[in-house]
Amino acid sequence: MPAVPMRGWLPGSPASHRIPPMKPLSKPLHYRRRPTREVAIGDVSVGGHHPIRVQSMTTPATHDVGATVEQIGRLVAAGCEIVRVTVPSTRDAEALPEIRRRLASSGLRVPLVADIHFSPSAAMMAVEHVEKVRINPGNYADTKRFKVWEYTDAEYQAELERLEQRFRPLVLRAKERGVALRIGTNHGSLSDRILNRYGDTPLGMVESALEFVRICERHGHRKLILSMKSSNPMVMIQAYRLLADRMAVERMDYPFHLGVTEAGDGEDGRLKSAIGIGSLLEDGIGDTIRVSLTEDPVAEIPVAQALVRKYNAWGREQPASPAQGSPEAFPPILSSYSRRGSARIELGGLALGGQEPVRVECLLRAPLGDAASLKAELDLLSSMPATPDVRVEILEVDLSRAEEIPLLENLGKEMRAARSRPAFSARASSQLLAELAEPELRGLARSCDRLTIRLDSLQPKAGETLERILHRLGAEGPSPAIEFFIGSDPENACSRAAELARLCDSGTGRFPLLSLTVEPGLSPVGPYRHLARSRAEKSFPAPLLLVAETARREEDPLLFASVYLGSLLCDGLGDAVRVEHFGSPADSLRLAFNILQGTRLRLFKTEFISCPSCGRTQFDLEETTRRIKTRTAHLKGVKIAIMGCIVNGPGEMADADFGYVGWGPGKVSLFVGKELVEKDIPYAEADERLVRLIREHGRWDEPASLPTPAPVPAGKTRE
Ligand code: SF4
């Protein structure tokens, strides 16, 4: 069977597609929003000193005026500040004045954005009735794909001139009417010209937008907003960072609209958006956001609000410490994925660091003295058979009193006796460990695969305490781990943590596993980057354990665990991850794996890419996605796209292995990669044909228990 080609711009891309590291945008522990110009979208301004705006897009066909107005009303009531409507044709553009009139008569004032693909004539009509027009530079003036493989410089220039001729009328009219333009690049729908010259890369995405920006600037229109969306958060993060860097070099200050396309639904859709959007917000990038979910768009609003709340409360700057470090202390922000080098270590037979997969650690919540709760947590963890890959790789327990040592030793024995067991780690404060007699300390160390020393990096004599513990553990002890608590002075604490980590390296002759704990309200992203840089500089590549502590935080736990871990993982940092206190340990474990899947660093289940649906959608997207998930959710590592329409579906599904695309009323077409392989299949037969196609390409595994295929409902397709 032919293998499905791996597509897209993923870890391991050719060196020719990589960009050198860029200058940092912020100081390590100091939040600063990228300075941008103010762009007014009707009554709502984006960029400048304005808060990060929340927006969404309607899903009915825009020519269905009643349904569109009804949904806009619900979006505005939920807090949506800007509403986009799809305008695929002049018929939809003709509906805009009536939508406007009905909104006004209901007292609804909200800026409207017309979303245009392929149709300059629809754009020229829409610009008369909306506050912003969004165009996709990949398809505004280009309809052919891969007709020409190489462009000479003269051909390339001729293409740009053709593009300008097509785009200029819209620019001039938008300028005249004060209408803003969004140059909205999508990773999956780059033009032939861009693909052939730059490849399917973040650099291609940036160049694609800049071609259009330059035309706008030549005609004096600067009410512009830019976006660089992708269904792969890592690609999207890199594209926006690269764009920010290019803007700075070219002295441009246009605001950015952030979004992850085709994120899907439920928890996966939310965490994928949080990884992509939140990582950039952490870097101070982003002026307006849309969370795209394959759900009722009203459900997008609370998620978007939860993501921007913290940054809007901070304003444009937020010094996290009185002593601000120099920008040079910040590791360069990467515009391509490259995993930070670290030493490979072994913990009870588990290899970690180096080129090993990012491991998942789980912390038990129950105290050692509470045997019943401890057993309940362990039972829950071992009965998590969602997939054989979701299992605890490192299990950590807290030791709070010396009297608990015998309990811990018993647990360690039980762990060792088990056939398939995780690495076992005990964690205790440095004070407790320092007070233990040497035989007691060594006995404790022997009962586990790793001993974690919790240390407040600012405590007086922290170095001496650590040295004493390491000395008494001796060279025979297990691989130590050291967890530094970063107090209210993170800048200072980070430097101290780096010094103490060095002491730990040299004191044991082995590489410890390092992790940081930050106070609630502080982001761990800056401190981890700071620590990673200091280790790299000193050539002590100790592996890093990334910890997202979700208790005692005001932020949404699911979203911000995803932001913090996702941001660092996409930067190539982290050899293991742990989510703490997100429900039960089993819930925390599942979330940690889902975040790894969201970054695509470990694919342990099917990756679904489904569009949010809009007025072009040819079938009930939510229900179709649910049905296909039921059939295929056990296919580890297979990427399946479910896209509502032919207009953008094939382009925007970017790096999917298989695509299921609405091809017209009641019709679906199937893709392998970007190749159309089955066309015009009746909707009722499409699920079965998709499964057959996956089988034919050798990507099908039989599920442990066979799900009953859900009947495809009649009459669900859009007319
Ligand atoms: S792919 Fe989905 S969201 Fe995109 S235009 Fe088509 S139906 Fe609309």
XYZ file of C-alpha atoms and ligand atoms in Angstrom:
727
model
C 0.000 0.000 0.000
C 1.340 3.469 -0.734
C 2.368 5.400 2.331
C 0.567 8.658 2.973
C 3.046 11.475 2.440
C 3.953 13.599 5.443
C 3.217 17.166 4.574
C 3.611 20.605 5.951
C 6.235 22.323 7.922
C 6.973 20.247 10.926
C 9.912 19.481 13.169
C 12.651 18.193 10.909
C 11.878 20.454 7.930
C 14.680 20.991 5.429
C 17.302 23.452 6.559
C 16.575 25.607 3.502
C 13.180 26.402 5.007
C 14.556 27.575 8.308
C 15.029 31.122 9.407
C 17.781 32.329 11.703
C 16.769 33.134 15.289
C 15.185 36.529 15.700
C 15.654 39.241 18.253
C 13.477 38.966 21.342
C 10.323 41.034 21.483
C 10.149 41.222 25.258
C 12.430 40.987 28.229
C 12.517 37.619 29.924
C 10.236 38.324 32.830
C 8.654 41.494 31.653
C 5.514 41.477 29.535
C 5.328 44.107 26.813
C 2.840 44.157 23.977
C 4.267 44.657 20.521
C 3.692 48.345 19.669
C 1.115 48.661 16.905
C -0.848 51.402 15.218
C -4.508 51.897 16.007
C -6.874 50.664 13.299
C -10.526 51.663 13.697
C -13.075 49.040 12.613
C -16.154 51.237 12.834
C -16.617 52.046 16.535
C -14.127 49.431 17.714
C -10.424 50.181 17.513
C -7.811 47.453 17.307
C -4.135 47.892 18.220
C -2.545 50.972 19.769
C -3.467 51.239 23.455
C -6.726 49.312 23.006
C -7.444 45.985 24.685
C -7.054 42.775 22.728
C -10.394 42.414 20.957
C -12.508 39.269 20.765
C -14.208 38.373 17.502
C -16.011 35.543 15.748
C -17.687 34.553 12.493
C -21.257 33.595 11.653
C -22.144 30.161 10.270
C -25.426 30.555 8.290
C -25.245 31.441 4.606
C -25.065 35.239 4.609
C -27.908 35.512 2.109
C -30.063 33.889 4.815
C -30.487 37.297 6.407
C -32.790 36.229 9.259
C -30.480 33.454 10.492
C -27.395 35.659 10.123
C -28.906 38.556 12.083
C -30.161 36.188 14.779
C -26.677 34.716 15.229
C -25.008 38.131 15.239
C -27.402 39.134 18.037
C -26.386 36.120 20.114
C -22.683 36.713 19.437
C -22.907 40.353 20.527
C -24.871 39.388 23.653
C -22.054 36.945 24.520
C -19.441 39.722 24.244
C -18.219 39.426 20.655
C -16.778 42.812 19.651
C -16.357 42.328 15.883
C -18.396 39.940 13.696
C -17.253 38.456 10.396
C -19.680 37.138 7.800
C -18.743 35.051 4.793
C -19.269 36.668 1.380
C -18.494 33.986 -1.188
C -20.650 35.513 -3.922
C -22.338 38.698 -5.034
C -25.631 37.165 -3.835
C -24.258 37.243 -0.280
C -22.842 40.740 -0.754
C -26.302 41.896 -1.815
C -27.666 40.735 1.551
C -25.359 43.039 3.526
C -27.491 46.250 3.372
C -30.510 44.340 4.715
C -28.401 42.768 7.486
C -27.200 46.266 8.379
C -30.718 47.645 8.371
C -32.071 44.885 10.633
C -29.145 45.205 13.046
C -29.707 48.955 13.283
C -33.428 48.551 13.857
C -32.651 46.116 16.717
C -30.225 48.640 18.197
C -27.229 46.376 17.549
C -24.023 48.282 16.824
C -21.214 45.929 15.939
C -18.556 46.276 13.238
C -19.047 43.842 10.370
C -16.260 42.197 8.411
C -16.804 40.636 4.984
C -14.785 37.465 4.419
C -13.778 37.182 0.759
C -12.191 34.311 -1.119
C -11.676 34.261 -4.895
C -14.266 36.915 -5.717
C -13.045 40.495 -6.225
C -16.533 41.397 -7.488
C -18.082 40.314 -4.162
C -15.365 42.312 -2.364
C -16.164 45.450 -4.381
C -19.813 45.178 -3.389
C -19.131 44.296 0.245
C -16.728 47.186 0.811
C -19.708 49.561 0.515
C -21.469 48.051 3.540
C -18.903 46.826 6.074
C -16.169 48.245 8.299
C -13.538 45.722 7.279
C -12.890 43.364 4.372
C -10.793 40.257 4.859
C -9.042 38.879 1.814
C -6.897 35.765 1.542
C -3.727 36.639 -0.381
C -3.516 33.011 -1.524
C -6.705 33.163 -3.523
C -7.793 36.762 -4.073
C -6.144 36.953 -7.448
C -5.010 33.351 -7.953
C -7.121 30.382 -8.868
C -4.684 27.955 -10.490
C -2.579 25.569 -8.430
C 0.743 24.078 -9.465
C 0.381 25.009 -13.129
C 3.884 26.472 -13.087
C 6.613 24.893 -10.996
C 9.370 27.463 -11.356
C 8.968 31.203 -11.842
C 11.759 33.243 -13.351
C 12.258 36.671 -11.792
C 10.528 38.233 -14.815
C 7.555 35.852 -14.502
C 7.370 36.508 -10.790
C 7.327 40.252 -11.375
C 4.625 39.867 -14.033
C 2.539 37.905 -11.504
C 2.911 40.708 -8.969
C 1.763 43.253 -11.525
C -1.276 41.117 -12.364
C -2.003 40.858 -8.646
C -1.805 44.609 -8.192
C -4.218 45.221 -11.060
C -6.780 42.884 -9.453
C -6.328 44.207 -5.916
C -5.916 47.958 -6.529
C -9.643 48.786 -7.018
C -10.486 47.312 -3.609
C -7.604 49.136 -1.918
C -8.616 52.478 -3.416
C -12.284 52.123 -2.523
C -11.498 50.887 1.007
C -9.201 53.869 1.497
C -11.864 56.256 0.224
C -14.495 54.838 2.589
C -12.169 54.392 5.580
C -12.719 50.625 5.514
C -9.978 48.490 7.040
C -8.494 45.501 5.224
C -7.291 42.282 6.780
C -4.608 40.513 4.808
C -5.391 37.058 6.135
C -2.861 34.417 5.084
C -3.665 30.742 5.578
C -0.929 28.136 5.706
C -2.944 25.756 3.558
C -3.892 28.140 0.752
C -0.723 29.832 -0.410
C -0.560 30.855 -4.060
C 1.412 28.910 -6.699
C 3.824 31.807 -6.873
C 4.584 31.698 -3.137
C 4.648 27.899 -2.874
C 7.117 27.599 -5.708
C 9.453 30.250 -4.393
C 9.245 29.819 -0.596
C 7.586 26.454 -0.038
C 4.782 25.597 2.318
C 6.523 27.469 5.148
C 6.104 30.299 7.667
C 8.406 32.348 5.438
C 6.040 31.766 2.495
C 3.100 32.857 4.651
C 4.853 36.070 5.635
C 5.918 36.916 2.080
C 2.408 36.215 0.854
C 1.005 38.886 3.199
C 3.797 41.369 2.520
C 3.095 41.340 -1.230
C -0.392 42.644 -0.482
C 0.737 45.040 2.250
C 3.167 46.693 -0.161
C 0.380 47.249 -2.698
C -1.787 48.859 0.008
C 1.087 51.086 1.109
C 1.850 52.138 -2.474
C -1.716 53.410 -2.676
C -1.576 55.086 0.720
C -3.972 52.738 2.542
C -2.639 51.837 5.977
C -5.754 50.685 7.815
C -4.452 47.150 7.741
C -4.552 44.138 10.036
C -2.608 40.949 9.329
C -3.076 37.309 10.183
C -1.080 34.100 9.624
C -3.360 31.177 10.438
C -2.644 27.467 10.374
C -4.242 24.369 11.854
C -0.839 23.458 13.255
C -0.158 25.731 16.270
C 3.596 25.366 15.866
C 3.525 26.632 12.276
C 1.172 29.431 13.240
C 3.370 30.597 16.142
C 6.456 30.620 13.963
C 4.713 32.525 11.163
C 3.446 35.288 13.473
C 6.825 35.654 15.163
C 8.546 35.877 11.843
C 5.994 38.426 10.656
C 6.529 40.520 13.804
C 10.240 40.443 13.152
C 9.832 41.443 9.495
C 7.448 44.238 10.453
C 10.029 45.617 12.867
C 12.758 45.475 10.210
C 10.531 47.185 7.628
C 9.261 49.714 10.204
C 5.669 48.533 9.866
C 3.367 48.488 12.876
C 0.164 46.842 11.704
C -1.889 45.030 14.354
C -2.252 41.246 14.219
C -5.393 39.119 14.308
C -4.547 35.746 15.899
C -6.202 32.408 15.265
C -5.628 28.696 14.821
C -7.742 27.432 11.915
C -9.650 24.177 11.882
C -8.863 23.613 15.570
C -11.827 21.254 15.953
C -14.198 21.016 18.880
C -14.356 20.193 22.581
C -11.258 20.084 24.736
C -8.899 19.457 21.811
C -10.177 22.496 19.900
C -9.816 24.688 22.967
C -6.343 23.570 23.901
C -5.047 23.799 20.335
C -6.283 27.402 20.154
C -4.802 28.114 23.579
C -1.399 26.782 22.515
C -1.293 28.850 19.338
C -2.983 32.058 20.440
C -1.827 31.996 24.069
C 1.844 31.425 23.220
C 1.819 34.557 21.081
C -0.075 36.588 23.676
C 2.608 35.567 26.195
C 5.169 37.078 23.806
C 3.170 40.309 23.575
C 1.979 39.546 20.030
C -1.680 39.955 19.069
C -4.290 42.711 19.032
C -7.472 40.778 18.280
C -8.231 37.066 18.419
C -10.701 34.541 17.113
C -10.959 31.072 18.619
C -12.309 28.832 15.810
C -14.318 25.898 17.108
C -16.445 23.395 15.220
C -19.350 24.353 17.465
C -21.910 27.135 17.693
C -19.717 30.249 17.317
C -21.210 31.673 20.522
C -19.195 28.983 22.354
C -16.011 30.618 21.035
C -16.554 33.856 22.939
C -16.002 32.742 26.563
C -12.872 30.852 25.473
C -11.481 33.923 23.717
C -12.371 36.148 26.665
C -10.648 33.779 29.085
C -7.517 33.873 26.923
C -7.236 37.673 26.673
C -8.422 38.609 30.185
C -5.035 38.405 31.875
C -3.196 40.357 29.175
C -5.890 43.027 28.977
C -5.669 43.455 32.754
C -1.923 43.947 32.407
C -2.287 46.619 29.727
C 0.626 47.224 27.418
C 3.369 46.478 29.942
C 3.708 44.361 33.024
C 7.005 44.204 34.813
C 7.002 40.916 36.671
C 9.951 41.928 38.771
C 11.360 45.187 40.043
C 14.739 44.297 38.548
C 14.212 43.992 34.828
C 16.829 41.990 33.015
C 18.494 43.089 29.836
C 16.843 41.890 26.622
C 19.991 39.888 25.872
C 19.169 37.618 28.786
C 16.238 36.265 26.834
C 16.805 33.219 24.648
C 16.154 34.083 21.009
C 12.620 33.393 19.914
C 12.787 30.742 17.239
C 10.973 31.005 13.961
C 11.604 27.344 13.258
C 11.315 24.307 15.504
C 14.503 22.991 16.963
C 14.600 20.970 20.166
C 16.993 22.252 22.792
C 19.861 19.842 23.302
C 19.817 18.008 26.622
C 21.579 15.075 28.211
C 19.890 11.673 28.025
C 19.314 10.200 31.460
C 17.756 6.966 32.735
C 15.148 6.699 35.475
C 14.270 3.146 36.465
C 14.578 1.916 32.887
C 12.886 4.967 31.352
C 15.077 7.026 29.033
C 14.477 10.771 29.117
C 16.097 13.799 27.471
C 18.295 13.792 24.379
C 16.207 12.645 21.420
C 13.750 10.655 23.553
C 10.067 11.582 23.289
C 8.872 14.222 25.736
C 7.854 12.156 28.772
C 4.765 12.591 30.936
C 4.946 12.683 34.699
C 2.024 12.369 37.068
C 1.881 13.632 40.643
C -0.344 11.766 43.077
C -2.533 14.078 45.145
C -3.320 11.713 48.005
C -0.978 11.889 50.996
C 1.140 8.800 51.636
C -0.637 8.248 54.954
C -4.065 7.939 53.296
C -3.848 4.406 51.915
C -7.440 4.297 50.626
C -7.173 7.535 48.594
C -3.747 6.556 47.316
C -5.075 3.214 46.092
C -8.089 4.892 44.469
C -5.813 7.255 42.525
C -3.500 4.454 41.434
C -6.457 2.289 40.352
C -7.883 5.152 38.321
C -4.563 5.707 36.602
C -4.043 2.068 35.742
C -7.586 1.728 34.421
C -7.153 4.451 31.817
C -7.167 2.352 28.697
C -8.104 5.108 26.267
C -5.047 4.126 24.259
C -2.073 2.009 25.288
C 0.132 5.069 24.899
C -1.580 7.169 27.531
C 0.094 5.881 30.633
C 2.098 7.333 33.473
C 5.763 7.342 32.585
C 7.005 8.882 35.825
C 4.937 8.693 38.996
C 5.740 11.138 41.762
C 4.558 11.128 45.370
C 5.011 13.784 48.013
C 6.825 12.954 51.219
C 5.839 15.483 53.855
C 7.111 13.883 57.101
C 10.008 11.588 58.009
C 7.474 9.154 59.551
C 6.112 8.455 56.068
C 9.382 6.957 54.812
C 8.366 3.305 55.563
C 5.108 3.868 53.612
C 7.085 5.222 50.718
C 9.491 2.283 50.818
C 6.534 -0.133 50.658
C 5.056 1.717 47.714
C 8.443 1.656 45.983
C 8.635 -2.143 46.493
C 5.155 -2.612 45.039
C 6.103 -0.497 42.052
C 9.233 -2.525 41.413
C 7.254 -5.771 41.613
C 4.780 -4.630 38.950
C 5.475 -5.946 35.436
C 4.993 -2.710 33.578
C 5.721 0.132 35.893
C 6.468 3.822 35.648
C 9.664 5.345 36.957
C 9.016 6.110 40.622
C 9.933 9.413 42.187
C 9.629 10.802 45.719
C 9.562 14.529 46.343
C 10.459 16.261 49.588
C 11.480 19.700 50.775
C 15.160 20.426 51.152
C 14.582 21.139 54.880
C 13.126 17.673 55.465
C 15.898 15.953 53.515
C 18.620 17.963 55.241
C 17.314 16.866 58.657
C 17.369 13.133 57.865
C 20.246 11.038 59.167
C 22.485 9.713 56.414
C 21.294 6.048 56.533
C 17.690 7.260 56.481
C 18.365 9.511 53.499
C 20.166 6.758 51.583
C 17.393 4.265 52.400
C 14.846 6.697 51.083
C 16.861 7.249 47.913
C 17.172 3.485 47.335
C 13.407 3.030 47.467
C 12.774 5.175 44.400
C 14.226 5.816 40.944
C 14.554 9.501 41.589
C 14.552 11.768 44.584
C 13.196 15.252 43.965
C 14.596 17.999 46.166
C 12.225 20.950 46.493
C 14.176 24.094 47.086
C 13.198 27.709 47.526
C 15.933 29.244 45.445
C 15.997 32.381 47.627
C 16.159 30.648 50.985
C 19.234 31.641 52.973
C 22.030 29.099 52.623
C 20.119 27.269 49.846
C 23.428 26.326 48.223
C 24.858 24.881 51.441
C 21.699 22.870 52.132
C 21.711 21.435 48.633
C 25.393 20.613 48.797
C 24.943 18.806 52.088
C 22.072 16.677 50.761
C 23.974 15.792 47.581
C 27.091 14.928 49.528
C 25.189 12.622 51.877
C 23.333 10.960 49.023
C 26.690 10.055 47.519
C 27.374 8.860 43.990
C 25.320 5.676 44.516
C 21.985 7.437 44.926
C 19.345 7.754 42.246
C 19.354 10.499 39.654
C 18.327 13.579 41.564
C 15.788 16.065 40.401
C 15.634 19.571 41.694
C 12.597 21.750 41.747
C 13.130 25.434 42.397
C 10.395 27.532 43.850
C 10.433 30.983 42.254
C 9.099 33.496 44.745
C 7.985 37.051 44.254
C 11.324 38.143 42.773
C 11.543 35.867 39.749
C 14.408 37.675 38.021
C 16.700 37.194 40.975
C 15.333 33.737 41.725
C 15.971 32.569 38.153
C 19.629 33.499 38.371
C 19.919 31.784 41.746
C 18.149 28.715 40.378
C 20.687 28.558 37.547
C 23.595 28.761 40.036
C 22.098 26.048 42.236
C 21.430 23.837 39.220
C 25.107 24.088 38.337
C 26.017 23.058 41.858
C 23.711 20.075 41.501
C 25.371 19.038 38.196
C 28.871 19.230 39.576
C 27.898 17.792 42.985
C 26.546 14.540 41.557
C 28.520 14.081 38.363
C 25.159 13.199 36.789
C 22.627 15.411 35.141
C 19.665 16.204 37.348
C 16.201 16.852 35.996
C 15.360 20.512 36.575
C 11.990 22.098 37.059
C 10.519 25.374 38.293
C 7.462 26.199 40.335
C 6.150 29.738 40.092
C 3.748 31.654 42.274
C 0.099 31.726 41.192
C -0.353 34.694 38.866
C 3.127 34.371 37.398
C 3.733 32.767 34.044
C 6.394 30.020 34.070
C 7.297 30.718 30.420
C 9.870 33.475 31.049
C 11.547 31.693 33.996
C 11.896 28.425 32.051
C 13.341 30.210 29.029
C 15.739 32.016 31.328
C 16.832 28.807 33.037
C 17.231 27.001 29.688
C 19.434 29.743 28.388
C 21.629 29.780 31.453
C 22.087 26.000 31.226
C 22.960 26.220 27.524
C 25.522 28.949 28.182
C 27.220 26.923 30.900
C 27.164 23.741 28.804
C 25.161 21.884 31.439
C 22.392 20.450 29.312
C 20.383 18.983 32.184
C 16.944 17.899 30.960
C 13.980 20.089 31.873
C 10.678 19.023 33.377
C 7.968 21.563 32.526
C 5.344 21.969 35.228
C 1.939 23.598 34.802
C 0.411 24.045 38.239
C -3.297 24.774 37.829
C -4.423 25.094 41.468
C -4.715 28.489 43.123
C -4.770 30.297 39.785
C -7.459 32.635 38.574
C -6.816 31.664 34.967
C -8.813 28.924 33.240
C -6.822 25.777 34.148
C -7.242 23.926 30.857
C -6.434 26.946 28.722
C -3.465 28.166 30.715
C -1.857 24.759 31.243
C -2.015 24.582 27.423
C -0.610 28.087 26.989
C 2.320 27.558 29.344
C 3.340 24.054 28.341
C 2.492 24.597 24.661
C 4.502 27.787 24.433
C 7.633 26.196 25.908
C 7.273 22.966 23.933
C 6.886 24.891 20.680
C 10.121 26.687 21.618
C 11.862 23.304 21.716
C 12.132 23.333 25.521
C 11.125 20.475 27.788
C 12.058 16.817 28.089
C 9.129 15.908 30.320
C 5.872 17.600 31.289
C 3.589 17.515 34.307
C 0.166 19.088 34.792
C -0.642 19.465 38.472
C -4.025 19.466 40.177
C -6.201 19.516 37.067
C -8.948 17.376 38.600
C -7.695 13.903 39.516
C -4.169 12.713 38.608
C -5.799 10.793 35.740
C -7.320 14.050 34.415
C -3.966 15.810 34.698
C -2.272 12.970 32.843
C -4.821 13.056 30.012
C -4.445 16.826 29.659
C -0.641 16.546 29.516
C -0.891 13.998 26.678
C -3.459 16.122 24.864
C -1.146 19.139 25.037
C 1.672 17.051 23.561
C -0.708 15.973 20.791
C -1.726 19.619 20.246
C 1.902 20.571 19.670
C 2.288 17.413 17.534
C 5.348 16.375 19.494
C 3.669 13.083 20.453
C 0.757 11.825 18.419
C -0.995 9.153 20.459
C -4.426 9.407 18.849
C -6.074 10.585 15.660
C -5.532 14.250 14.886
C -8.761 15.850 13.693
C -8.686 19.058 11.719
C -12.198 20.382 11.270
C -13.179 23.792 10.009
C -15.420 25.995 12.160
C -18.056 26.001 9.359
C -19.527 29.115 7.809
C -22.090 30.113 5.220
C -20.358 27.928 2.640
C -20.628 24.691 4.615
C -22.231 21.857 2.658
C -23.253 19.589 5.561
C -23.833 19.637 9.294
C -20.227 19.933 10.333
C -20.607 19.276 14.055
C -22.563 16.103 13.527
C -20.381 14.822 10.682
C -17.249 15.447 12.769
C -18.773 13.577 15.695
C -19.648 10.595 13.483
C -16.235 10.397 11.847
C -14.534 10.701 15.227
C -16.525 7.739 16.520
C -15.260 5.596 13.658
C -11.648 6.718 13.539
C -10.632 8.080 16.963
C -8.386 5.033 17.622
C -6.035 5.661 14.683
C -2.845 6.775 16.342
C -1.076 9.581 14.497
C -3.448 9.743 11.490
C -4.533 13.301 10.600
C -8.067 13.556 9.232
C -9.537 16.829 7.986
C -13.297 17.396 7.824
C -13.930 20.528 5.814
C -17.236 22.142 4.963
C -16.639 23.288 1.399
C -14.653 23.028 -1.784
C -13.817 26.756 -1.782
C -11.344 26.626 1.063
C -11.476 23.088 2.372
C -8.755 21.510 0.209
C -6.460 24.478 0.682
C -6.943 24.959 4.384
C -6.581 21.362 5.489
C -2.850 21.907 5.027
C -1.019 18.876 6.384
C -3.860 16.364 6.819
C -3.282 12.763 5.694
C -6.921 12.307 4.615
C -9.519 14.923 3.786
C -13.342 14.729 3.781
C -14.624 17.811 1.966
C -18.130 19.113 1.197
C -18.249 19.190 -2.609
C -21.752 20.503 -3.228
C -25.252 19.871 -1.893
C -25.335 16.248 -0.735
C -21.875 15.476 -2.119
C -18.505 14.809 -0.517
C -15.048 14.338 -2.022
C -12.111 12.548 -0.430
C -8.449 13.476 -0.462
C -5.196 11.728 0.322
C -2.870 14.531 1.325
C -3.674 17.264 -1.156
C -4.648 14.847 -3.922
C -8.314 14.486 -4.815
C -8.944 10.741 -5.065
C -12.729 10.266 -4.938
C -15.176 12.864 -6.173
C -18.900 13.562 -5.775
C -19.651 10.711 -3.353
C -23.221 10.793 -2.007
C -23.088 12.107 1.570
C -24.716 8.954 2.981
C -21.844 6.803 1.642
C -18.934 9.078 2.435
C -18.081 7.793 5.964
C -17.712 4.223 4.702
C -15.635 5.314 1.714
C -13.329 7.307 3.990
C -12.740 4.251 6.189
C -12.051 2.163 3.067
C -9.574 4.733 1.811
C -7.708 4.744 5.124
C -7.541 0.928 4.963
C -6.263 0.991 1.390
C -3.450 3.277 2.456
C -2.349 0.987 5.240
C -3.269 3.407 8.026
C -6.193 1.487 9.490
C -6.041 -0.486 12.765
C -8.931 -2.454 14.112
C -10.290 -0.804 17.274
C -10.251 -2.790 20.522
C -14.055 -2.752 20.494
C -15.997 -2.061 17.353
C -18.082 1.126 17.469
C -21.453 0.823 15.801
C -21.379 3.176 12.833
C -23.899 5.937 13.454
C -26.512 6.176 10.707
C -25.980 9.131 8.423
C -29.082 11.255 8.890
C -31.062 12.005 5.773
C -31.756 15.601 4.945
C -28.816 16.980 6.895
C -27.036 18.318 3.889
C -27.273 21.971 3.031
C -29.294 22.950 0.014
S -13.581 25.277 4.833
Fe -15.282 25.491 6.302
S -14.982 27.487 7.326
Fe -13.618 27.431 5.519
S -14.846 28.430 3.944
Fe -15.258 26.235 3.712
S -17.038 25.812 5.007
Fe -16.289 27.853 5.563
